[in-house]
CSV table of C-alpha atoms in Angstrom, one decimal:
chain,number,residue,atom,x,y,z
A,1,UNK,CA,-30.7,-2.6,88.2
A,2,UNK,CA,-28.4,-2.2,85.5
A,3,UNK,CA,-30.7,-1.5,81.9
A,4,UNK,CA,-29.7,-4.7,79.5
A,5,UNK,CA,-28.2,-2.6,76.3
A,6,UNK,CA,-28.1,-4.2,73.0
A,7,UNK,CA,-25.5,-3.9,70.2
A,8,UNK,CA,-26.5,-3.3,66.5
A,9,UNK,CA,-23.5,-4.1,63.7
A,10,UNK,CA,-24.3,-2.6,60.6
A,11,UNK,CA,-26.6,0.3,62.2
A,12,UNK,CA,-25.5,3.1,59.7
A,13,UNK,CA,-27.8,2.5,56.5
A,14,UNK,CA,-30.3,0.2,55.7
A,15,UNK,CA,-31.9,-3.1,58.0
A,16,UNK,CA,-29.5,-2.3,60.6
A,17,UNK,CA,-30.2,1.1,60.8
A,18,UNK,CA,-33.9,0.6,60.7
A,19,UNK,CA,-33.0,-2.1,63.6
A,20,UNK,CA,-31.9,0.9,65.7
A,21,UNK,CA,-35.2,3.0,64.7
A,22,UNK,CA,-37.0,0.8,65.9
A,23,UNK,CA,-35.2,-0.7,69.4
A,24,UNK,CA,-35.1,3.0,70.7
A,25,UNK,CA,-39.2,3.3,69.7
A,26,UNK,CA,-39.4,0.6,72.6
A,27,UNK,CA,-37.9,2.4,74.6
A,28,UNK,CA,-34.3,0.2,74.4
A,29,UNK,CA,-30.8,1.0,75.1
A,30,UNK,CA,-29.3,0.5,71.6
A,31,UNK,CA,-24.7,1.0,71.1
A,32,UNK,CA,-24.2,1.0,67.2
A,33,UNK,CA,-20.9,-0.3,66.1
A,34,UNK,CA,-20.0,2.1,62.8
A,35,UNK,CA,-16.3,2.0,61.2
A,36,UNK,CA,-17.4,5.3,59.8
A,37,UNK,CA,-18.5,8.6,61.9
A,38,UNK,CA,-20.7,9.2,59.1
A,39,UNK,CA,-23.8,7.9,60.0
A,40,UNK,CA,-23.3,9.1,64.0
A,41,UNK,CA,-25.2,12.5,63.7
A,42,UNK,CA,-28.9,10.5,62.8
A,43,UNK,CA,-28.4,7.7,65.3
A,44,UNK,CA,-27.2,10.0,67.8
A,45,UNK,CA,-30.5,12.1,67.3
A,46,UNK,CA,-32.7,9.3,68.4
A,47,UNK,CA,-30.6,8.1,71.3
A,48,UNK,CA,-28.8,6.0,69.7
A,49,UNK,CA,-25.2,5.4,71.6
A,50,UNK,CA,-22.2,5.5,68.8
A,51,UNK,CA,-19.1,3.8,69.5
A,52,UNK,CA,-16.5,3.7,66.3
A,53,UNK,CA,-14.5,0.6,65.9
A,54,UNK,CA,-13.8,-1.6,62.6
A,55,UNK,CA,-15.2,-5.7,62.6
A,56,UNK,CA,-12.1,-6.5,60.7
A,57,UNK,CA,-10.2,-5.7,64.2
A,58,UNK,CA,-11.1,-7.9,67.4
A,59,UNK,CA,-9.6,-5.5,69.6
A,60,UNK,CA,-12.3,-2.7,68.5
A,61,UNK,CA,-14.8,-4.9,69.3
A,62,UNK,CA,-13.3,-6.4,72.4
A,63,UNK,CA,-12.7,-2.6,73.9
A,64,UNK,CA,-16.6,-1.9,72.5
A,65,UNK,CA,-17.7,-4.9,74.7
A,66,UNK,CA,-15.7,-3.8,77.9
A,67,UNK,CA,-16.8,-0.2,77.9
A,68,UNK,CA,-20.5,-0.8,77.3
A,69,UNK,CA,-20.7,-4.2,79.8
A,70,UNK,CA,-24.3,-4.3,80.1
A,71,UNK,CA,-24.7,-5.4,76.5
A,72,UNK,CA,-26.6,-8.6,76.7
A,73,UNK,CA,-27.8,-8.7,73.2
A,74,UNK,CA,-26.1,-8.5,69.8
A,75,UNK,CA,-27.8,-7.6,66.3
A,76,UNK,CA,-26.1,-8.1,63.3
A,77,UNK,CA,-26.7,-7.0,59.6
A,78,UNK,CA,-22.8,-7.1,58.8
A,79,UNK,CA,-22.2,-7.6,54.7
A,80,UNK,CA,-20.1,-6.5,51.9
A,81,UNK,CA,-16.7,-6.6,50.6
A,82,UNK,CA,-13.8,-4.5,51.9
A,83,UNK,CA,-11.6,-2.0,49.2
A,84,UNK,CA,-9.1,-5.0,49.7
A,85,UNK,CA,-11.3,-7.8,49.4
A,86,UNK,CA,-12.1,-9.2,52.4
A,87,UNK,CA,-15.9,-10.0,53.0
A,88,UNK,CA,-17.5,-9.0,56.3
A,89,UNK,CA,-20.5,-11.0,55.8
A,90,UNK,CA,-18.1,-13.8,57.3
A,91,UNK,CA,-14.5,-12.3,58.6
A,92,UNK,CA,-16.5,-9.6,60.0
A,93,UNK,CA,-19.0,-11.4,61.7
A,94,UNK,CA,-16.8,-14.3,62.7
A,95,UNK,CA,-14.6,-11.5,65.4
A,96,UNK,CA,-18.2,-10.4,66.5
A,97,UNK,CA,-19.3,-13.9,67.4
A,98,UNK,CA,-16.1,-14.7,69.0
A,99,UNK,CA,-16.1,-11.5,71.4
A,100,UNK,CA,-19.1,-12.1,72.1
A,101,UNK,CA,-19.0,-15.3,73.7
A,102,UNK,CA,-16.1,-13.7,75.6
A,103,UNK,CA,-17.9,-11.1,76.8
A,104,UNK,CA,-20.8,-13.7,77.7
A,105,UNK,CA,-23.8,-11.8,75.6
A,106,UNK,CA,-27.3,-13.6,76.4
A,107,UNK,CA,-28.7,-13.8,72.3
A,108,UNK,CA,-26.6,-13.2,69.6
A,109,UNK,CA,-29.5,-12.9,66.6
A,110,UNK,CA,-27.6,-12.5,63.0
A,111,UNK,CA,-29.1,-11.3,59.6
A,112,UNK,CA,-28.1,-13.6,56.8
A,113,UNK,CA,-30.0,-14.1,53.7
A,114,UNK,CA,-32.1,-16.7,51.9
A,115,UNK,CA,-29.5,-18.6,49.8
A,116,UNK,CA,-27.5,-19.9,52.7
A,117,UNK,CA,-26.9,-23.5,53.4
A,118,UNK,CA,-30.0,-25.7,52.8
A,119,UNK,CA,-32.1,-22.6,51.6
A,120,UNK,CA,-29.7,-22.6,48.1
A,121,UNK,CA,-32.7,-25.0,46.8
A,122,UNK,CA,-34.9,-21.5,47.7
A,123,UNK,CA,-33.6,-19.7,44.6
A,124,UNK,CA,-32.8,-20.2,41.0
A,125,UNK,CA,-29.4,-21.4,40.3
A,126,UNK,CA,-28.7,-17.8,38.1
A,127,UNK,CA,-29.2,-16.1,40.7
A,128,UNK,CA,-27.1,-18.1,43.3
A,129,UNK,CA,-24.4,-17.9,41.0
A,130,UNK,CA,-24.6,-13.9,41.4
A,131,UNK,CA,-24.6,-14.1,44.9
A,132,UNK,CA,-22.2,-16.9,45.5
A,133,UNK,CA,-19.2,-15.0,47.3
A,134,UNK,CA,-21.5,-13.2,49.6
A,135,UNK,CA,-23.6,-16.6,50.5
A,136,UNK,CA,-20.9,-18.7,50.9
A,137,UNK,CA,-19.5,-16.1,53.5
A,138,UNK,CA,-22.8,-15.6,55.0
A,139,UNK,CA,-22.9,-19.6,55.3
A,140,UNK,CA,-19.5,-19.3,57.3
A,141,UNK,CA,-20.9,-16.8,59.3
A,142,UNK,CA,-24.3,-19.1,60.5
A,143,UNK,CA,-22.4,-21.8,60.8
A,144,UNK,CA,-19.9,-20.4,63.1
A,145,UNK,CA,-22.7,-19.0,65.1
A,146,UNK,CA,-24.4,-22.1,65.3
A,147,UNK,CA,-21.3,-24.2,66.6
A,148,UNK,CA,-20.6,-21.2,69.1
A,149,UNK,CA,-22.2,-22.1,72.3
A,150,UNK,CA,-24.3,-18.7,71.9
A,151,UNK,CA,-27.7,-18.5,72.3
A,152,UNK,CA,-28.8,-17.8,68.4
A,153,UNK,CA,-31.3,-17.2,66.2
A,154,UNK,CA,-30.9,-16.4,62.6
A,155,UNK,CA,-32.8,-14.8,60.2
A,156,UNK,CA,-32.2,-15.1,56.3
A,157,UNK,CA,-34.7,-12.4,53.9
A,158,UNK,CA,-35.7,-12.9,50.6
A,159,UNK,CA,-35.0,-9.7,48.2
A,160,UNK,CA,-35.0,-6.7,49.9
A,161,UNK,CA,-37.1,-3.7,49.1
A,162,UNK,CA,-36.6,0.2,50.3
A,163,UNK,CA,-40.3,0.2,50.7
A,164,UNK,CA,-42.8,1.1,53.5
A,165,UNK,CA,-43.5,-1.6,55.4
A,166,UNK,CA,-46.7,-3.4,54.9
A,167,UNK,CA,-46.7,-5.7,58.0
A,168,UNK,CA,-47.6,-8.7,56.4
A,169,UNK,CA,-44.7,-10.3,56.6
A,170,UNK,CA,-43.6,-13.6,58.1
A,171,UNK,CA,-40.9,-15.8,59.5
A,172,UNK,CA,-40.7,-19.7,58.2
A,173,UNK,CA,-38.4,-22.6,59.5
A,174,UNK,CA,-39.4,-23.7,56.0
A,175,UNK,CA,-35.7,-23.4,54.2
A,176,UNK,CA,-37.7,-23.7,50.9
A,177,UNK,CA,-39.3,-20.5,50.3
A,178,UNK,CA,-38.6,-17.7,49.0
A,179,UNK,CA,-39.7,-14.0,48.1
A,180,UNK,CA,-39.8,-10.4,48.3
A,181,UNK,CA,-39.6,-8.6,51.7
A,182,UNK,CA,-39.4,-4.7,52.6
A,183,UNK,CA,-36.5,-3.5,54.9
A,184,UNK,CA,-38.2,-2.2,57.3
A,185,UNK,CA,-40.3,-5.9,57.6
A,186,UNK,CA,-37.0,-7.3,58.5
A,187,UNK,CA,-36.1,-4.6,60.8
A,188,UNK,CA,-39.5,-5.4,62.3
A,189,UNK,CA,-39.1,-9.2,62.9
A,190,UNK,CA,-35.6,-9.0,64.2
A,191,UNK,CA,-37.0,-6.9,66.7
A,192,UNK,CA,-39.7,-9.2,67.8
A,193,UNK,CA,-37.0,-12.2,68.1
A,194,UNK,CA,-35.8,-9.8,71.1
A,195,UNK,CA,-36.4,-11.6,74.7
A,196,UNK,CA,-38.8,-14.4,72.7
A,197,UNK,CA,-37.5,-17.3,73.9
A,198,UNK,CA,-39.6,-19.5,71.3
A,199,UNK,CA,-37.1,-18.5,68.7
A,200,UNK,CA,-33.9,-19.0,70.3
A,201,UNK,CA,-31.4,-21.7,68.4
A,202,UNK,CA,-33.2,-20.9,65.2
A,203,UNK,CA,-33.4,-20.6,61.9
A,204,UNK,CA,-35.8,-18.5,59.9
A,205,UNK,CA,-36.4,-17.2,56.4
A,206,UNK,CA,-38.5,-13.8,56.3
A,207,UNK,CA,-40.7,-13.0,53.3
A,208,UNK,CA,-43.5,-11.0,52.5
A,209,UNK,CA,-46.4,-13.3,51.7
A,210,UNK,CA,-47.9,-10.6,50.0
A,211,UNK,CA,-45.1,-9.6,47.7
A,212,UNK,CA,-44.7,-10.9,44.1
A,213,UNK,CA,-41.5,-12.3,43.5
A,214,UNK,CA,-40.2,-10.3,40.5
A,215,UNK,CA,-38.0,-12.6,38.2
Protein backbone atom coordinates (compact mmCIF):
# COMPACT_ATOMS: atom_id res chain seq x y z
CA UNK A 1 0.00 0.00 0.00
CA UNK A 2 1.32 3.16 -1.21
CA UNK A 3 1.71 5.75 2.19
CA UNK A 4 -0.81 8.86 1.40
CA UNK A 5 1.87 11.96 1.42
CA UNK A 6 0.74 15.40 2.00
CA UNK A 7 1.99 18.66 0.54
CA UNK A 8 2.65 21.79 2.70
CA UNK A 9 2.99 25.45 0.60
CA UNK A 10 4.54 27.86 2.62
CA UNK A 11 6.59 25.15 4.86
CA UNK A 12 9.80 27.39 5.20
CA UNK A 13 9.04 29.86 8.16
CA UNK A 14 6.24 30.30 10.30
CA UNK A 15 2.41 28.32 10.43
CA UNK A 16 3.50 26.33 7.50
CA UNK A 17 6.63 25.39 8.86
CA UNK A 18 5.16 24.57 12.18
CA UNK A 19 2.49 22.49 9.81
CA UNK A 20 5.48 20.35 8.86
CA UNK A 21 6.77 20.00 12.67
CA UNK A 22 4.01 18.72 13.50
CA UNK A 23 2.71 16.19 10.44
CA UNK A 24 6.14 14.38 10.70
CA UNK A 25 5.57 14.15 14.84
CA UNK A 26 2.57 11.76 13.54
CA UNK A 27 4.45 9.97 11.91
CA UNK A 28 3.23 11.53 8.15
CA UNK A 29 4.80 11.69 4.85
CA UNK A 30 5.14 15.49 4.50
CA UNK A 31 6.83 17.15 0.55
CA UNK A 32 7.34 21.01 1.25
CA UNK A 33 7.04 23.22 -1.72
CA UNK A 34 9.91 26.10 -1.09
CA UNK A 35 10.86 28.63 -4.04
CA UNK A 36 13.91 29.14 -1.88
CA UNK A 37 16.65 26.24 -0.79
CA UNK A 38 16.99 28.16 2.17
CA UNK A 39 14.86 26.75 4.53
CA UNK A 40 15.71 22.88 3.04
CA UNK A 41 18.48 22.05 5.61
CA UNK A 42 15.74 22.18 8.95
CA UNK A 43 12.93 20.43 7.14
CA UNK A 44 15.22 18.06 5.71
CA UNK A 45 16.44 17.23 9.37
CA UNK A 46 13.08 16.11 10.47
CA UNK A 47 12.15 14.15 7.43
CA UNK A 48 10.76 16.47 5.75
CA UNK A 49 10.86 15.80 1.69
CA UNK A 50 12.04 19.28 -0.18
CA UNK A 51 11.05 19.75 -3.67
CA UNK A 52 11.92 23.56 -5.08
CA UNK A 53 9.48 24.98 -7.47
CA UNK A 54 7.92 28.64 -7.52
CA UNK A 55 3.61 29.03 -7.08
CA UNK A 56 3.78 31.81 -9.53
CA UNK A 57 4.72 28.85 -12.21
CA UNK A 58 2.07 25.94 -12.84
CA UNK A 59 4.49 23.90 -14.43
CA UNK A 60 6.62 23.70 -11.01
CA UNK A 61 3.80 22.65 -9.30
CA UNK A 62 2.41 20.39 -12.04
CA UNK A 63 6.07 18.46 -12.25
CA UNK A 64 5.91 18.62 -8.05
CA UNK A 65 2.49 16.76 -8.38
CA UNK A 66 3.73 14.07 -10.94
CA UNK A 67 6.92 13.15 -9.17
CA UNK A 68 5.43 12.84 -5.73
CA UNK A 69 1.85 11.00 -6.97
CA UNK A 70 0.88 9.71 -3.72
CA UNK A 71 0.10 13.16 -2.53
CA UNK A 72 -3.51 13.08 -1.49
CA UNK A 73 -3.54 16.00 0.72
CA UNK A 74 -2.60 19.69 0.25
CA UNK A 75 -1.77 22.36 3.01
CA UNK A 76 -1.49 25.81 2.31
CA UNK A 77 -0.20 28.88 4.24
CA UNK A 78 0.79 30.68 0.89
CA UNK A 79 0.88 34.82 1.47
CA UNK A 80 2.74 37.88 0.60
CA UNK A 81 3.63 40.12 -2.17
CA UNK A 82 6.31 39.28 -4.86
CA UNK A 83 9.47 42.00 -5.57
CA UNK A 84 7.17 42.79 -8.65
CA UNK A 85 3.93 42.92 -7.11
CA UNK A 86 2.08 40.07 -7.51
CA UNK A 87 0.33 38.60 -4.32
CA UNK A 88 0.51 34.91 -3.71
CA UNK A 89 -2.07 34.86 -1.13
CA UNK A 90 -4.31 34.65 -4.40
CA UNK A 91 -2.10 34.16 -7.88
CA UNK A 92 -0.19 31.74 -5.86
CA UNK A 93 -2.71 29.76 -4.42
CA UNK A 94 -5.01 29.97 -7.45
CA UNK A 95 -2.16 27.54 -9.68
CA UNK A 96 -2.03 25.31 -6.43
CA UNK A 97 -5.80 24.81 -6.48
CA UNK A 98 -5.93 24.25 -10.11
CA UNK A 99 -3.12 21.45 -10.21
CA UNK A 100 -4.47 20.09 -7.71
CA UNK A 101 -7.77 19.20 -8.99
CA UNK A 102 -5.64 17.88 -11.96
CA UNK A 103 -3.71 15.83 -10.10
CA UNK A 104 -7.05 14.59 -8.21
CA UNK A 105 -5.81 15.45 -4.43
CA UNK A 106 -8.46 13.99 -1.77
CA UNK A 107 -8.60 17.55 0.71
CA UNK A 108 -7.22 20.53 -0.24
CA UNK A 109 -7.28 22.51 3.47
CA UNK A 110 -6.08 26.38 2.87
CA UNK A 111 -4.91 28.96 5.54
CA UNK A 112 -6.66 32.32 5.07
CA UNK A 113 -7.26 34.82 7.68
CA UNK A 114 -10.07 36.39 9.67
CA UNK A 115 -11.06 39.39 7.48
CA UNK A 116 -12.13 37.42 4.43
CA UNK A 117 -15.46 37.57 2.93
CA UNK A 118 -18.34 37.75 5.50
CA UNK A 119 -15.71 37.69 8.48
CA UNK A 120 -14.78 41.64 7.37
CA UNK A 121 -17.70 42.55 10.04
CA UNK A 122 -14.96 40.40 12.54
CA UNK A 123 -12.60 43.36 12.64
CA UNK A 124 -12.47 47.09 12.91
CA UNK A 125 -12.73 48.96 9.74
CA UNK A 126 -8.82 50.51 10.52
CA UNK A 127 -7.56 47.67 10.50
CA UNK A 128 -9.30 46.20 7.33
CA UNK A 129 -8.13 48.99 5.61
CA UNK A 130 -4.36 47.88 6.54
CA UNK A 131 -4.96 44.60 5.33
CA UNK A 132 -7.06 45.17 2.33
CA UNK A 133 -4.75 43.98 -0.55
CA UNK A 134 -3.83 40.83 1.25
CA UNK A 135 -7.70 40.00 2.20
CA UNK A 136 -9.09 40.75 -0.87
CA UNK A 137 -6.46 38.28 -2.45
CA UNK A 138 -7.01 35.80 0.21
CA UNK A 139 -10.91 36.27 -0.60
CA UNK A 140 -10.02 35.25 -4.23
CA UNK A 141 -8.11 32.46 -3.08
CA UNK A 142 -11.33 30.83 -0.74
CA UNK A 143 -13.52 31.50 -3.19
CA UNK A 144 -11.76 29.82 -5.97
CA UNK A 145 -11.36 26.95 -3.63
CA UNK A 146 -14.75 26.79 -2.84
CA UNK A 147 -16.12 26.77 -6.55
CA UNK A 148 -13.27 24.13 -7.33
CA UNK A 149 -14.95 20.76 -6.96
CA UNK A 150 -12.18 19.95 -4.24
CA UNK A 151 -12.87 18.67 -1.11
CA UNK A 152 -12.09 21.89 1.19
CA UNK A 153 -11.86 23.21 4.33
CA UNK A 154 -10.64 26.54 5.20
CA UNK A 155 -9.30 28.00 8.13
CA UNK A 156 -9.01 31.93 8.72
CA UNK A 157 -6.75 33.02 12.28
CA UNK A 158 -7.15 35.92 14.10
CA UNK A 159 -3.70 37.84 14.85
CA UNK A 160 -1.01 35.74 15.03
CA UNK A 161 1.45 35.42 17.82
CA UNK A 162 5.28 33.71 17.77
CA UNK A 163 4.25 32.31 21.16
CA UNK A 164 4.18 28.82 22.74
CA UNK A 165 1.21 27.31 22.27
CA UNK A 166 -1.27 27.22 24.97
CA UNK A 167 -3.77 24.64 23.54
CA UNK A 168 -6.73 26.44 24.25
CA UNK A 169 -7.57 27.40 21.16
CA UNK A 170 -10.64 26.82 18.97
CA UNK A 171 -12.27 26.61 15.64
CA UNK A 172 -15.82 28.55 15.02
CA UNK A 173 -18.15 28.48 11.83
CA UNK A 174 -19.12 31.75 13.70
CA UNK A 175 -17.68 34.43 10.89
CA UNK A 176 -18.10 36.97 13.64
CA UNK A 177 -15.34 36.55 15.99
CA UNK A 178 -12.34 37.47 16.30
CA UNK A 179 -8.94 37.41 18.39
CA UNK A 180 -5.58 36.53 19.20
CA UNK A 181 -4.13 33.05 18.34
CA UNK A 182 -0.42 31.60 18.62
CA UNK A 183 1.21 30.01 15.49
CA UNK A 184 1.76 27.01 16.62
CA UNK A 185 -2.32 26.78 17.74
CA UNK A 186 -3.01 27.14 14.11
CA UNK A 187 -0.40 24.71 13.13
CA UNK A 188 -2.21 22.52 15.64
CA UNK A 189 -5.73 22.75 14.30
CA UNK A 190 -4.87 22.51 10.63
CA UNK A 191 -3.47 19.33 11.60
CA UNK A 192 -6.43 17.93 13.33
CA UNK A 193 -8.66 18.90 10.08
CA UNK A 194 -6.43 15.99 8.54
CA UNK A 195 -8.67 12.79 7.66
CA UNK A 196 -11.69 14.50 9.95
CA UNK A 197 -14.28 14.22 7.74
CA UNK A 198 -16.69 16.45 9.96
CA UNK A 199 -14.82 19.41 8.73
CA UNK A 200 -14.69 18.93 5.16
CA UNK A 201 -16.49 21.86 2.78
CA UNK A 202 -15.82 24.28 5.65
CA UNK A 203 -15.26 27.28 6.93
CA UNK A 204 -13.55 28.13 10.18
CA UNK A 205 -12.11 31.00 12.09
CA UNK A 206 -9.35 29.96 14.84
CA UNK A 207 -8.77 32.06 17.92
CA UNK A 208 -7.49 31.66 21.22
CA UNK A 209 -10.36 32.06 23.63
CA UNK A 210 -7.93 32.72 26.18
CA UNK A 211 -6.06 35.51 24.46
CA UNK A 212 -6.84 39.25 24.97
CA UNK A 213 -7.35 40.96 21.82
CA UNK A 214 -4.79 43.83 22.01
CA UNK A 215 -6.15 47.03 20.20
Amino acid sequence: MIENTILIAGASRGVGQEIAQQLRQEGKAVVALLRSPSASPDLNTIGVKVAQGDAFNPSDLAQIFQQNPSISVVISTLGGVSPDGRRVDDEGNINLIDVAVQAGVQHFLLVSSIGTSESSVALPPQVLETLKGALIAKAKAEQHLINSGLTYTIIRPGGLKSEPATHQAILSEDYRISGLICRADVASLVCSCVGDESRLNKVFSAIDPTLEMRR
